Structure formats: structure tokens, C-alpha cells
PDB file of C-alpha atoms in Angstrom:
ATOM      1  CA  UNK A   1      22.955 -65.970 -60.755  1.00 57.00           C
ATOM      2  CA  UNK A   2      21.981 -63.688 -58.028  1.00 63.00           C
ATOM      3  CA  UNK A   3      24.400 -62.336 -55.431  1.00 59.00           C
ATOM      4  CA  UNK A   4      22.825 -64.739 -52.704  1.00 56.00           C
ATOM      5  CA  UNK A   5      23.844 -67.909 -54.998  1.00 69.00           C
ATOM      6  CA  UNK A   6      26.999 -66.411 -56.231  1.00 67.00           C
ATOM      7  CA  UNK A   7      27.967 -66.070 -52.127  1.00 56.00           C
ATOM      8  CA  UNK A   8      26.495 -69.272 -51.840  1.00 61.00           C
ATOM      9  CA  UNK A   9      28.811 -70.992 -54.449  1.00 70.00           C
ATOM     10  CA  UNK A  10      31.996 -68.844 -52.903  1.00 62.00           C
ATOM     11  CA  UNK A  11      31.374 -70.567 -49.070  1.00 64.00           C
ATOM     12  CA  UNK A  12      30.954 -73.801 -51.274  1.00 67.00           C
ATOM     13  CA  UNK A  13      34.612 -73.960 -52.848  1.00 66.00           C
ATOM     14  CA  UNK A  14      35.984 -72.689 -49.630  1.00 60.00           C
ATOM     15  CA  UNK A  15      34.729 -75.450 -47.807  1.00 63.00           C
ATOM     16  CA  UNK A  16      36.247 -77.815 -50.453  1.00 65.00           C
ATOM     17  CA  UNK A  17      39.302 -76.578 -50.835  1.00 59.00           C
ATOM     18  CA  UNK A  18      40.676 -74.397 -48.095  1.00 59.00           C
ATOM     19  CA  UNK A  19      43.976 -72.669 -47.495  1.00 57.00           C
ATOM     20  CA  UNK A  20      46.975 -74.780 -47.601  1.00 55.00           C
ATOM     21  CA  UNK A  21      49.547 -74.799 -44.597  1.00 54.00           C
ATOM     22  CA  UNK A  22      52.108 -71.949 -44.491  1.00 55.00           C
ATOM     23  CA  UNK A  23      55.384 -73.533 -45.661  1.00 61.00           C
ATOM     24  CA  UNK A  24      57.080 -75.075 -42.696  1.00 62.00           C
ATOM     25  CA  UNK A  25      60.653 -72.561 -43.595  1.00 76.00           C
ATOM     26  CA  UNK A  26      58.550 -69.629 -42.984  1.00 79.00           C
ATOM     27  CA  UNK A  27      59.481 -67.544 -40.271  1.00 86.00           C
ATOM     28  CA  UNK A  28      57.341 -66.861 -37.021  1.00 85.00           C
ATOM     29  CA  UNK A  29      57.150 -63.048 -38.302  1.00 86.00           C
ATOM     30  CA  UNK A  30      56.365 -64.572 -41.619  1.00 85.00           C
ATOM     31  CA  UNK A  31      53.588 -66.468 -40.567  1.00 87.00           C
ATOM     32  CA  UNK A  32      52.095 -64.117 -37.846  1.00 88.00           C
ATOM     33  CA  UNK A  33      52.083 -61.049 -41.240  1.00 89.00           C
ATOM     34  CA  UNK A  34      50.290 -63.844 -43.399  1.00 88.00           C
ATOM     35  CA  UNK A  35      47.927 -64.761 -40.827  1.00 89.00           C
ATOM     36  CA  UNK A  36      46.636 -61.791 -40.230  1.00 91.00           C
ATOM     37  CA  UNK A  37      46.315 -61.029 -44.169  1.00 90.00           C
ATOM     38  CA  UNK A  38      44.144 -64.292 -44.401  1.00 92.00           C
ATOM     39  CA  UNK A  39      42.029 -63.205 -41.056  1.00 91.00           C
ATOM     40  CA  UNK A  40      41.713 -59.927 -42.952  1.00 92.00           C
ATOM     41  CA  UNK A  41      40.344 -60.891 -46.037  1.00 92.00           C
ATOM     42  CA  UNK A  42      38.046 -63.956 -44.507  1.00 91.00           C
ATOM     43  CA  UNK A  43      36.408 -61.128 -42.147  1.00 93.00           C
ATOM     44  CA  UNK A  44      36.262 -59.151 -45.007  1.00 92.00           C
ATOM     45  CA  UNK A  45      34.610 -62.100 -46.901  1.00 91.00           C
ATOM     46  CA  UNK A  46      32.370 -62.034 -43.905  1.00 93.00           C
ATOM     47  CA  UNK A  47      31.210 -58.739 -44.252  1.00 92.00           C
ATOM     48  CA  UNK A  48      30.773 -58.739 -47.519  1.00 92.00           C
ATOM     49  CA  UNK A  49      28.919 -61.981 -46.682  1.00 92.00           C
ATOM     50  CA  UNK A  50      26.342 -60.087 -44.788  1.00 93.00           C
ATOM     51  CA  UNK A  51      26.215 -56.848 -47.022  1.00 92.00           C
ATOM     52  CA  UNK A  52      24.475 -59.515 -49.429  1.00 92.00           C
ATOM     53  CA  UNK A  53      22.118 -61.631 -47.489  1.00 93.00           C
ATOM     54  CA  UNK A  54      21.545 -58.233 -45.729  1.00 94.00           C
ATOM     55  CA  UNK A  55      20.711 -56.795 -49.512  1.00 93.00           C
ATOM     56  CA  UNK A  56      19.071 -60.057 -50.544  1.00 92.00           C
ATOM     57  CA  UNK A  57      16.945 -60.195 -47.881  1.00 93.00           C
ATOM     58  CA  UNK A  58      15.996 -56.704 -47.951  1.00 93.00           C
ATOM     59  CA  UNK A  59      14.732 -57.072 -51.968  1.00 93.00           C
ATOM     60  CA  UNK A  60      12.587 -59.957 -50.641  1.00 92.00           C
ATOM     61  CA  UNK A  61      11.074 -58.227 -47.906  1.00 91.00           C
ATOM     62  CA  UNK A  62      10.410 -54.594 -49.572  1.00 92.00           C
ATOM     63  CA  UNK A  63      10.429 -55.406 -53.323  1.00 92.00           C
ATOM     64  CA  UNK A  64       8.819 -58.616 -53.251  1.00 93.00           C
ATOM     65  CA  UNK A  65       6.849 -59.515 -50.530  1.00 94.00           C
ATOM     66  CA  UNK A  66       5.872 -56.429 -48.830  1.00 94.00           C
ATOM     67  CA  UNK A  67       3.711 -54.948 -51.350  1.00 94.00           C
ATOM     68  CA  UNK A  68       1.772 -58.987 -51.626  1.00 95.00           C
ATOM     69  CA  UNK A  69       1.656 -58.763 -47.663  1.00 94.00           C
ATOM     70  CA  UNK A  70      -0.423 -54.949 -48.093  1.00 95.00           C
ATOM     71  CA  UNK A  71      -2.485 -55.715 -50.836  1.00 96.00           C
ATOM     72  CA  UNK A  72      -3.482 -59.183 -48.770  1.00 96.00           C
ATOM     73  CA  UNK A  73      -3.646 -57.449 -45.653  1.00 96.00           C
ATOM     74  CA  UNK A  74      -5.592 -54.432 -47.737  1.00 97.00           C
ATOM     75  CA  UNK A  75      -8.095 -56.952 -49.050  1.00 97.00           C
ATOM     76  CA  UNK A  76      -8.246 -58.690 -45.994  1.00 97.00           C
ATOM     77  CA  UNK A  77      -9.594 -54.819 -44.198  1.00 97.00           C
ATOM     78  CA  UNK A  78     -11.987 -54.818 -46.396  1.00 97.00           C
ATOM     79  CA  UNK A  79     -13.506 -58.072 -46.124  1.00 97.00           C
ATOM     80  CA  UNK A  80     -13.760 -57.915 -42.254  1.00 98.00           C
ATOM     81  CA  UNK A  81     -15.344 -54.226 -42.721  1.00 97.00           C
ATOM     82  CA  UNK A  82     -18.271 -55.626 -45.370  1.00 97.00           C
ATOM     83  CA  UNK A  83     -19.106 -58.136 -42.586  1.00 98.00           C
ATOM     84  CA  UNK A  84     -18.816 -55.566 -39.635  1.00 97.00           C
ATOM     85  CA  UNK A  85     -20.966 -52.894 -41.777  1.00 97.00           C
ATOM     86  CA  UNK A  86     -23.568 -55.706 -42.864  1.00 98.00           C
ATOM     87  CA  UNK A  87     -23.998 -57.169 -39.585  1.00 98.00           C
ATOM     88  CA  UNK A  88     -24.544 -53.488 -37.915  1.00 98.00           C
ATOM     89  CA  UNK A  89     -27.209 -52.705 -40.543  1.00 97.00           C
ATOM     90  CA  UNK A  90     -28.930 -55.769 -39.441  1.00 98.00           C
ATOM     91  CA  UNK A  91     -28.157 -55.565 -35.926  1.00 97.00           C
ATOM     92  CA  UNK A  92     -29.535 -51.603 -35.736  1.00 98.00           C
ATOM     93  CA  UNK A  93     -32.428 -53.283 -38.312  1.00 97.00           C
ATOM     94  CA  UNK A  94     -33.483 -55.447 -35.606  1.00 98.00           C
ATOM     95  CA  UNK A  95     -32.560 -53.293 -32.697  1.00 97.00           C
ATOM     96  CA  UNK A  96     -35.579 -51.160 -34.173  1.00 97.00           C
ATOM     97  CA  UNK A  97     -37.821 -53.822 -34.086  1.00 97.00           C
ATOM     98  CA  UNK A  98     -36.726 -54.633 -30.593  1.00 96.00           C
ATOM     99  CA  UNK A  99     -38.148 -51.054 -29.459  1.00 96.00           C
ATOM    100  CA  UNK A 100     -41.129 -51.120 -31.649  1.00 96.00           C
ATOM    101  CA  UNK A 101     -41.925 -54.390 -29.584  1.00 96.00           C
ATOM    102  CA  UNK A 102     -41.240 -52.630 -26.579  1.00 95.00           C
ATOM    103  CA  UNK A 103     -43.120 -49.927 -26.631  1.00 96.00           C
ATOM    104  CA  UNK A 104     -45.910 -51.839 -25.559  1.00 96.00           C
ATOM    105  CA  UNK A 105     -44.330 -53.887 -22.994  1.00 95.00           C
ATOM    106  CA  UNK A 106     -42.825 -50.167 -21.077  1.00 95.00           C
ATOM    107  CA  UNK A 107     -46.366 -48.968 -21.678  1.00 95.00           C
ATOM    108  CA  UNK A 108     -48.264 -52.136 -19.933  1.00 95.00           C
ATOM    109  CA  UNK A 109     -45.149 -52.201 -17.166  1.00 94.00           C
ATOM    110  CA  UNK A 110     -46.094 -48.694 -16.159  1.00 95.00           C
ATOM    111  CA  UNK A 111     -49.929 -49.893 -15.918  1.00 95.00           C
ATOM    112  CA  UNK A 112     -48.884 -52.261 -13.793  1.00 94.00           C
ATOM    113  CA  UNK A 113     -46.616 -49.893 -11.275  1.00 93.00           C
ATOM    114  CA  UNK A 114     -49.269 -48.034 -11.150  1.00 95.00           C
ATOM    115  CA  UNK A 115     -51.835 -50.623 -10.070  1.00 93.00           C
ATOM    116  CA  UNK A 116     -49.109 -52.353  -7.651  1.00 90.00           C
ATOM    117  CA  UNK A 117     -49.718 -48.814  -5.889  1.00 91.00           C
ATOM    118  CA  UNK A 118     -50.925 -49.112  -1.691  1.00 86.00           C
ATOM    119  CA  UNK A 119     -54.001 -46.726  -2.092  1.00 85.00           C
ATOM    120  CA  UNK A 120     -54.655 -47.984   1.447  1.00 84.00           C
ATOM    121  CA  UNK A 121     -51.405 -46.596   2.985  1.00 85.00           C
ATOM    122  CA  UNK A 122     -51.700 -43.561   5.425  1.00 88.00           C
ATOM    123  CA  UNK A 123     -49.756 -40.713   4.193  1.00 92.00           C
ATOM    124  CA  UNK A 124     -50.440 -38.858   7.548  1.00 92.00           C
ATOM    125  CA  UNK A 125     -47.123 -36.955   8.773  1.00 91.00           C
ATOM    126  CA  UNK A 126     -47.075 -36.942  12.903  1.00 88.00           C
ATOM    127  CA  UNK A 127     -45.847 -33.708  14.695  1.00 86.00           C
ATOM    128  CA  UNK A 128     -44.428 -35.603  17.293  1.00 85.00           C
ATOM    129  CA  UNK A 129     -42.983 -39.012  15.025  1.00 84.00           C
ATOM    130  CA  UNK A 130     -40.399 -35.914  13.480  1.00 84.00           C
ATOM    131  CA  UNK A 131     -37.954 -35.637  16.435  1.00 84.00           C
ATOM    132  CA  UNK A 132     -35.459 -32.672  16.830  1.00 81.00           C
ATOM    133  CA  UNK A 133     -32.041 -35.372  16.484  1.00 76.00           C
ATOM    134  CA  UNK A 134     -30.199 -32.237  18.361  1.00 71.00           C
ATOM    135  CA  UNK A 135     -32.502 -31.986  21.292  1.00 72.00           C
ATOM    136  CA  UNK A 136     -33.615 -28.410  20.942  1.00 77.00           C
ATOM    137  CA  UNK A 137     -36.027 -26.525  19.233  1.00 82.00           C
ATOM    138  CA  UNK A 138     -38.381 -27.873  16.952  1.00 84.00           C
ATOM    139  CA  UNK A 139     -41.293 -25.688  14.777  1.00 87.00           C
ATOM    140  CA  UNK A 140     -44.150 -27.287  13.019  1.00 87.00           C
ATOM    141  CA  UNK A 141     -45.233 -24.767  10.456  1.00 86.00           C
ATOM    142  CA  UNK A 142     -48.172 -27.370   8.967  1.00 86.00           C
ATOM    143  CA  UNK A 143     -48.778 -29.026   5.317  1.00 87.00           C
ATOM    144  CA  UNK A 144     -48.008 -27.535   2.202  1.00 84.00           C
ATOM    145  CA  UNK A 145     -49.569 -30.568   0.359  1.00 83.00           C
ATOM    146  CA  UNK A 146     -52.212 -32.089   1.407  1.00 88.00           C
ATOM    147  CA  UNK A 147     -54.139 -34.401  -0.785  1.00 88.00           C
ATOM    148  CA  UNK A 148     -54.091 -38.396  -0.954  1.00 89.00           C
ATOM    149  CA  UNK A 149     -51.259 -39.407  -2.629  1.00 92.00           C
ATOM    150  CA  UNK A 150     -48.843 -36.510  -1.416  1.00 91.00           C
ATOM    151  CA  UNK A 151     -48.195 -35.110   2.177  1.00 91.00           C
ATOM    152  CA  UNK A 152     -45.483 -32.343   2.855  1.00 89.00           C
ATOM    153  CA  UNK A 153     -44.878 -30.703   6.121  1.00 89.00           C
ATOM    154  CA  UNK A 154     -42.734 -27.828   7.281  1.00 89.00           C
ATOM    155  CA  UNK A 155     -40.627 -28.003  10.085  1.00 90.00           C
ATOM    156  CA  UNK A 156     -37.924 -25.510  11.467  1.00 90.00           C
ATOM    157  CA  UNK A 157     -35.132 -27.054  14.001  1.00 88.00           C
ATOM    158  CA  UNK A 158     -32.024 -26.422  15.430  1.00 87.00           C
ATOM    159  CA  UNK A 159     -28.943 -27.873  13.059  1.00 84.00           C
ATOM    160  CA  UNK A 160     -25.926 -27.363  16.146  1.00 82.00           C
ATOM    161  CA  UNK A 161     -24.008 -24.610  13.407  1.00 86.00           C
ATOM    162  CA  UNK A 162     -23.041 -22.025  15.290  1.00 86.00           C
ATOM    163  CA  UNK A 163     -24.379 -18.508  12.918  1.00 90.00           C
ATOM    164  CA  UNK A 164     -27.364 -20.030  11.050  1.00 89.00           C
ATOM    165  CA  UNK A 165     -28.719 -22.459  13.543  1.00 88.00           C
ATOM    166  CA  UNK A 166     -31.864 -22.703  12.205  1.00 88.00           C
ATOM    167  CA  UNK A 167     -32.927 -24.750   9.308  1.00 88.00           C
ATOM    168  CA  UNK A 168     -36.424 -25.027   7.287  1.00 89.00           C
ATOM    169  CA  UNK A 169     -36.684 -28.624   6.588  1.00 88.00           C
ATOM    170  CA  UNK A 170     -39.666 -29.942   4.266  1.00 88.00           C
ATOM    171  CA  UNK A 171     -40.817 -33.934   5.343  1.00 90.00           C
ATOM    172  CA  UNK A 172     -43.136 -35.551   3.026  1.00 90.00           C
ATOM    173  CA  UNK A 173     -45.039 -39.092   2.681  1.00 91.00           C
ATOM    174  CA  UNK A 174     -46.003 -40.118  -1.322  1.00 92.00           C
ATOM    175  CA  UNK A 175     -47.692 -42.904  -2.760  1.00 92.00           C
ATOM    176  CA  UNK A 176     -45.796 -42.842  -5.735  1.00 92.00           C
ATOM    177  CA  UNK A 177     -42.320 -44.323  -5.248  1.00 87.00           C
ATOM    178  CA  UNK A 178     -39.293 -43.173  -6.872  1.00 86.00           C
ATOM    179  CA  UNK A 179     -39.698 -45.214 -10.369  1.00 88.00           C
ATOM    180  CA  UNK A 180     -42.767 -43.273 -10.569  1.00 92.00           C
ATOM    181  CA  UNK A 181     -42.008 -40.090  -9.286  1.00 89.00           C
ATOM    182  CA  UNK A 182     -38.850 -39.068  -8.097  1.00 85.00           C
ATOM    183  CA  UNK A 183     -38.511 -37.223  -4.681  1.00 83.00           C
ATOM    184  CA  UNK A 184     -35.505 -35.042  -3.005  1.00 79.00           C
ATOM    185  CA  UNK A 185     -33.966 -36.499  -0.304  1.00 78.00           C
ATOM    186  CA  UNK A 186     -31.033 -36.570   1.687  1.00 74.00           C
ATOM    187  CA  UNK A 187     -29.525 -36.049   5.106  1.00 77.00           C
ATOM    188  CA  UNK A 188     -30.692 -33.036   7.170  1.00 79.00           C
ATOM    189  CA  UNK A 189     -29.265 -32.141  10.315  1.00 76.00           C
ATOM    190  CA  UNK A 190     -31.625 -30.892  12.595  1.00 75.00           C
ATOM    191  CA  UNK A 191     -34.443 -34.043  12.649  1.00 77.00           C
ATOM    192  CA  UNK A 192     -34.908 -37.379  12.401  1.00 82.00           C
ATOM    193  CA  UNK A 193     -38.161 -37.562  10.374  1.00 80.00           C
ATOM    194  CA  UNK A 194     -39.369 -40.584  11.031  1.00 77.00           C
ATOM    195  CA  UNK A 195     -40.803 -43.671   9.286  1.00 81.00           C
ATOM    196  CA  UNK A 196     -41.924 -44.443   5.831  1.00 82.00           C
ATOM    197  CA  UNK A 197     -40.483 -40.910   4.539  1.00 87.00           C
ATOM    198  CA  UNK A 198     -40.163 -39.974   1.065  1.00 86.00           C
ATOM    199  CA  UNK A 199     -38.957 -36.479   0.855  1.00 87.00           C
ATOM    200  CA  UNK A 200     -37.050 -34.921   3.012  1.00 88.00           C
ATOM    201  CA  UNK A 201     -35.080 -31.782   1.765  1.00 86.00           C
ATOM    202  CA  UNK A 202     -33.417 -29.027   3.781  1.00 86.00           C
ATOM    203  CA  UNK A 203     -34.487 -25.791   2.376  1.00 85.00           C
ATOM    204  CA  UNK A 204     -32.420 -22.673   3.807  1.00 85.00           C
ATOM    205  CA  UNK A 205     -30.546 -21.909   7.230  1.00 88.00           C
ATOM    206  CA  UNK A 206     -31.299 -18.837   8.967  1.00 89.00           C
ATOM    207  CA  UNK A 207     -29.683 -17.262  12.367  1.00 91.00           C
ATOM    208  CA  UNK A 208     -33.370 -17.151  13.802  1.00 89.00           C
ATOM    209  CA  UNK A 209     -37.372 -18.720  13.632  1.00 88.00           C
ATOM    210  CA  UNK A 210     -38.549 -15.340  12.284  1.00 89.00           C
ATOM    211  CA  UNK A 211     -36.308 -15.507   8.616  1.00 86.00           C
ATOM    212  CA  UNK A 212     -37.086 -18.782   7.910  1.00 86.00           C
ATOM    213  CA  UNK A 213     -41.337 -18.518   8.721  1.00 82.00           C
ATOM    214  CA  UNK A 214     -42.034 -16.810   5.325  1.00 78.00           C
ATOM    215  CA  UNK A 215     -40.925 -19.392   3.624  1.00 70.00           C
ATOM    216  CA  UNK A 216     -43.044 -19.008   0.385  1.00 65.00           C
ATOM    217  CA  UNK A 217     -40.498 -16.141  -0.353  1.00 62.00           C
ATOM    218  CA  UNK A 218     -37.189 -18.171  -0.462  1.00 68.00           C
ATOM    219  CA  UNK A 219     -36.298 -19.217  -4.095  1.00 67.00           C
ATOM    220  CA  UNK A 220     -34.942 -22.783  -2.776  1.00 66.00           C
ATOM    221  CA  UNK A 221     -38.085 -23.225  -1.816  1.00 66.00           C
ATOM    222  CA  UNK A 222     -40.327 -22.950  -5.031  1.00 63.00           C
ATOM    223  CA  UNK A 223     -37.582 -24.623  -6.492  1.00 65.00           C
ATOM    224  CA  UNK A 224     -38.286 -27.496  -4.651  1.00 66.00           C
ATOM    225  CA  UNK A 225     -42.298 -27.348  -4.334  1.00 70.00           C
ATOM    226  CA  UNK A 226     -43.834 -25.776  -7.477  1.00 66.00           C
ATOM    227  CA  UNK A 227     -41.645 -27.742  -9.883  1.00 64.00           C
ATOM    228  CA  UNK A 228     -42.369 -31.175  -7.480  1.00 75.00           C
ATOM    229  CA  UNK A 229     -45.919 -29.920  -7.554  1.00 77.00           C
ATOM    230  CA  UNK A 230     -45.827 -30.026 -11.624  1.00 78.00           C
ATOM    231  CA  UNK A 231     -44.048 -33.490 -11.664  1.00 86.00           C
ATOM    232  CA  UNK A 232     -46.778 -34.631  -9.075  1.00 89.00           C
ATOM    233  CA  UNK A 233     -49.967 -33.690 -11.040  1.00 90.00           C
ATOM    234  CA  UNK A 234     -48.730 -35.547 -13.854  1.00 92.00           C
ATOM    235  CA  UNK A 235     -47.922 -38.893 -12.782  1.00 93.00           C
ATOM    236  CA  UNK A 236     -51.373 -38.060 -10.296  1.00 94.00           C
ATOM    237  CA  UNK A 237     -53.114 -37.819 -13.799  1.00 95.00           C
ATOM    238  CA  UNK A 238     -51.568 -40.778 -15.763  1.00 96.00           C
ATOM    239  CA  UNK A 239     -52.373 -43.072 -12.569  1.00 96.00           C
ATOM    240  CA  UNK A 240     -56.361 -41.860 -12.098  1.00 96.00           C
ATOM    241  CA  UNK A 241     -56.576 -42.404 -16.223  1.00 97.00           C
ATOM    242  CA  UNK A 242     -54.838 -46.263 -15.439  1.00 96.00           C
ATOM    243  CA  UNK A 243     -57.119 -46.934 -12.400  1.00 95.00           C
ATOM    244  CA  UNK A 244     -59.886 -45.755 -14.374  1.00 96.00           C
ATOM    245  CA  UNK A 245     -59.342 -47.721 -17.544  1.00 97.00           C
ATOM    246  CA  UNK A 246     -57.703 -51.015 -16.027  1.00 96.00           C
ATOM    247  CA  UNK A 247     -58.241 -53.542 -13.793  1.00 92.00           C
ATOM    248  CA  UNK A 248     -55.469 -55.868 -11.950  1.00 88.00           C
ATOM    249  CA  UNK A 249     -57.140 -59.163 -13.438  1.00 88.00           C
ATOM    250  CA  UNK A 250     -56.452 -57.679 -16.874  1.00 92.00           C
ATOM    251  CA  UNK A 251     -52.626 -58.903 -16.472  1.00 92.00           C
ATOM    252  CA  UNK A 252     -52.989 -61.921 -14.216  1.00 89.00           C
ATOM    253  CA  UNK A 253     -51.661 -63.525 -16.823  1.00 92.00           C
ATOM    254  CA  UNK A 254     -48.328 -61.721 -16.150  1.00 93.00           C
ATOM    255  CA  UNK A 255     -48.438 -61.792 -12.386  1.00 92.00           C
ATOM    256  CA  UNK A 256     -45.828 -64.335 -10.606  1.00 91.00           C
ATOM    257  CA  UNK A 257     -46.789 -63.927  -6.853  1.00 92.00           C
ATOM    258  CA  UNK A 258     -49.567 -62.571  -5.054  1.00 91.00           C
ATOM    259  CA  UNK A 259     -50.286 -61.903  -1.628  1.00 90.00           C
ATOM    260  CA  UNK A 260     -53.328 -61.753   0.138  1.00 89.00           C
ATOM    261  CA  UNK A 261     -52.771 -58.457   0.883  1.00 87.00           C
ATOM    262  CA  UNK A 262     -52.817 -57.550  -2.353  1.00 86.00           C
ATOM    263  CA  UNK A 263     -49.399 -57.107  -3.509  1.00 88.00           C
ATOM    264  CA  UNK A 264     -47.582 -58.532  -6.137  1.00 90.00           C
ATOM    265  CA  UNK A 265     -44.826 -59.490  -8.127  1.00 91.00           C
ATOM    266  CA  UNK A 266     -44.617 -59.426 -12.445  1.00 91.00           C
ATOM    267  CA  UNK A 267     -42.395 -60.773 -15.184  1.00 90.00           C
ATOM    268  CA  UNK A 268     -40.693 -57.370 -14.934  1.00 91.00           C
ATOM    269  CA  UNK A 269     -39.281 -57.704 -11.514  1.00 89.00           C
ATOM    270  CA  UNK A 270     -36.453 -60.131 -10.087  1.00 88.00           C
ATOM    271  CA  UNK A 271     -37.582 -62.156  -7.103  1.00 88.00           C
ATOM    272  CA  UNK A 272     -35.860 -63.301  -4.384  1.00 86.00           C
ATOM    273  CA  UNK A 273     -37.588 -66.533  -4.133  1.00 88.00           C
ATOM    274  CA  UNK A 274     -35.911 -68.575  -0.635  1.00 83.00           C
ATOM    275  CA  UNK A 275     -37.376 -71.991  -0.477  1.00 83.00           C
ATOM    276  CA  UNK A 276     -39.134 -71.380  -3.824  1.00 85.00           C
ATOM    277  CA  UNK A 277     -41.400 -68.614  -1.601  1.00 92.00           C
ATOM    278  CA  UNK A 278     -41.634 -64.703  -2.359  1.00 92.00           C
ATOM    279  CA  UNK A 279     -42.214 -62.955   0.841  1.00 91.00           C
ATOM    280  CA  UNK A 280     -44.217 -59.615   0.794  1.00 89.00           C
ATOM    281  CA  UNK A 281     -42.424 -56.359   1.000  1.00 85.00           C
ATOM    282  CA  UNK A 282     -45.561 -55.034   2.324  1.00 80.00           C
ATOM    283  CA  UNK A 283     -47.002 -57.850   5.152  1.00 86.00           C
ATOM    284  CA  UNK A 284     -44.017 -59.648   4.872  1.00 87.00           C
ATOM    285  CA  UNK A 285     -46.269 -62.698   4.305  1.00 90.00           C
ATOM    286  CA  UNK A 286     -45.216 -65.650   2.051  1.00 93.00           C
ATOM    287  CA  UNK A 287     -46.962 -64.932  -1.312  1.00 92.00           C
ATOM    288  CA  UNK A 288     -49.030 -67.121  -3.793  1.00 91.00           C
ATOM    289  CA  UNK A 289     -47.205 -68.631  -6.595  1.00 91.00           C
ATOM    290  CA  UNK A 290     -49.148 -67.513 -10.313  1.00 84.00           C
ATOM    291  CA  UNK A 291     -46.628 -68.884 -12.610  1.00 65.00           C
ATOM    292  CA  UNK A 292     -43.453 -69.750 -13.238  1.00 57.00           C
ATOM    293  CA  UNK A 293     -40.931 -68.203 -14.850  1.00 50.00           C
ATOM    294  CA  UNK A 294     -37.532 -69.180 -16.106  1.00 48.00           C
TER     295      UNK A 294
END
């Protein structure tokens, strides 16, 4: 019998036959010394109560159970890692597929951001459209670039600092927009350069005109032109080999809206459709509906 059904048994023949009335001749002192012998031993039946469930329990959960409960949870682990590592060798199986498949859909995307480009836009940088925001003096020091698809000018104007007042500021106009080529730009005290601008980089501050007219010699400055120049030739290249090799009617099929201006939309881009009509970013006339897409 184990100590659990052995205590079990004891609170058993309590129950049926508990402790029998002090003698009614027994003094007060009498019965308040045997009372507290009896509440004695039943607390110390009590403990000795718990000391064994306490012990009983203890065998079941470490000596018994415990080790079932880690070999279960053990083979359980293991399990759920065999279908996590199988379904990541599939998943990275197919993930290689995806961007095989893709190569070719990037590849035609970029055709088509290239042909989606406004050959027809003038690039031409006005003197006087590139305002001195300050009111004072303002230098125009020419182009730097100068072909079709890129413009840069040099301008030098006041920036309102009190020591190096003068800034070099570079404004430039590009056909190619920024998910074709990326260009610098960012507030510049000093000018407000006008519509339509692409580039607009501050390139050194200077107490006077004179430091800042040389400006071939400031490191900021190839910095920003001769490695722009090397990003520019490239894409320059890749679009006159796309214009030369495709036409827009070669992907009409994956056209969605066209304008008689000659933009349009693809399957690549999200369209803001309002009444079921695209409008043109460029004319900002309602566009042509090619096909539809869910």
C-alpha cells in the first residue's frame, strides 16, 4: 500500500470512529491539558498529512510523469521542426523559381520606363525662372551639362549666414526620373529654382563670388558631377540601346491606359482610377482604357 492509501485509510477510520467525549468528572484543567494533546497530535496528523501527498505528488510529477511529458514534448520538437525545415526547402525551392520568372518581367519593366520617357520635354534651365529667395545677389555661371536628356546650371547666391554668405548651388532638369536615375536634391537656401527641377544640390559656401567661381577645383563638387556624370552615361546608354531595339506597340498587350498624349500606364503601376478614369500625370487628360486588370 503506498503512503497516499495508507493516509487515505487513516482519515477513513477517523471519520468512522472519532474521539469519544472527555469523561464528564474531568476537571476544567483536565480537559483544557487533554484538549490541547488531541489538537496537537491531529495538527500533527495534518502535517504529516501533507508531508505525504506533498511526497506523493512529487514522485508523480518528477519520477513518473515528467520524464513522459519531455520525451512527448521532445518528440513533439522534432516533429514541428521536420515540417518547418521541409516546408522552407520548398518554400526557398520555389522562391528561386519566383526570381528566375522574374528576371524577365524586371528586365521588360525597365523597357517599358524607359519608353514611358517625355523625349519631347524641354530640359531648358531659365536664368531668370531661378530666383534669389533672399532678395540679393544672384550669379549665373552657365551649364555644366548640356546635352538632351541632362541640363545642369551653376548659380552663386546669397544664403542670409552671416561669414560665408555665398553659396554655389548646382540646378538641373533630367529626363530620367529618379527610378531610373537617381538625382541629389534637397533644400538650398539662397534660390528658389523653379519648376520641373530635378537636381538641386548646394555645393560649398564661401565669404565672397571670387572663392566659389573656380568651382571645378572644390572636391564637393566632382563629387557631385563626375560620379552623376558616370551614373548618367549609363542609364543614357541602356535607354538609346531600348529605343533602338523596341517599340511601344511591342507591349500593348501590357498597357492599361493611354493617353493621347502619349503617356501611359502598365500592369506594373497602381492606378488611381476615380470614376473608373486614369487621368494623365502629364496633360492631365482622362486616359484610354487598354485592359482591365484585377
Amino acid at each position: 500500500m503506498s503512503k497516499l492509501d495508507d493516509l487515505l485509510e487513516k482519515q477513513r477510520l477517523l471519520e468512522e470512529h472519532p474521539p469519544t467525549l472527555q469523561p464528564a468528572n474531568l476537571t476544567l484543567v483536565d480537559q483544557v491539558q487533554d484538549n490541547l494533546a488531541m489538537v496537537e497530535q491531529l495538527e500533527a496528523g495534518i502535517t504529516q498529512s501533507r508531508d505525504s501527498v506533498q511526497e506523493a505528488n512529487n514522485h508523480l510529477q518528477y519520477d513518473l510523469y515528467q520524464p513522459k511529458i519531455k520525451a512527448l514534448e521532445d518528440e513533439r520538437d522534432q516533429l514541428m521542426q521536420g515540417n518547418m525545415d521541409a516546408h522552407e526547402k520548398e518554400r526557398d525551392q520555389k522562391q528561386k523559381e519566383i526570381d528566375s520568372l522574374h528576371v524577365v518581367v524586371k528586365q521588360v519593366k525597365r523597357i517599358m520606363d524607359f519608353l514611358r520617357v517625355e523625349t519631347d520635354k524641354d530640359l531648358a534651365i531659365n536664368d531668370d525662372a531661378v530666383t534669389a529667395s533672399l532678395g540679393g545677389t544672384k550669379v549665373h555661371l552657365g551649364y555644366i551639362f548640356d546635352e538632351d536628356f541632362l541640363k545642369i546650371k551653376l548659380f552663386i547666391a546669397e544664403n542670409g549666414k552671416p561669414k560665408n554668405k555665398f553659396t554655389l548651388i548646382a540646378v538641373g532638369r533630367c529626363l530620367f526620373r529618379d527610378h531610373l536615375l537617381k538625382l541629389e536634391r534637397g533644400y538650398v537656401a539662397g534660390i528658389h529654382p523653379g519648376f520641373g527641377i530635378n537636381l538641386e544640390v548646394a555645393i560649398k559656401d564661401a565669404p565672397s563670388i571670387e572663392e566659389l567661381m573656380t568651382w571645378q577645383a572644390l572636391p564637393r563638387a566632382g563629387e557631385v558631377f563626375f560620379a552623376l556624370k558616370g551614373d548618367y552615361e549609363t542609364i543614357k546608354a541602356e535607354y538609346l540601346d531600348v529605343i533602338k531595339n523596341h517599340e511601344l506597340h511591342d507591349f500593348k498587350e501590357l498597357m492599361t491606359d493611354l493617353c493621347k498624349c502619349g503617356y501611359f500606364y502598365t500592369i506594373f503601376d497602381r492606378v488611381h482610377r476615380p470614376d473608373g478614369v486614369a487621368s494623365c500625370p502629364g496633360c492631365h487628360g482622362n486616359m484610354e482604357r487598354m485592359v482591365s486588370v484585377s
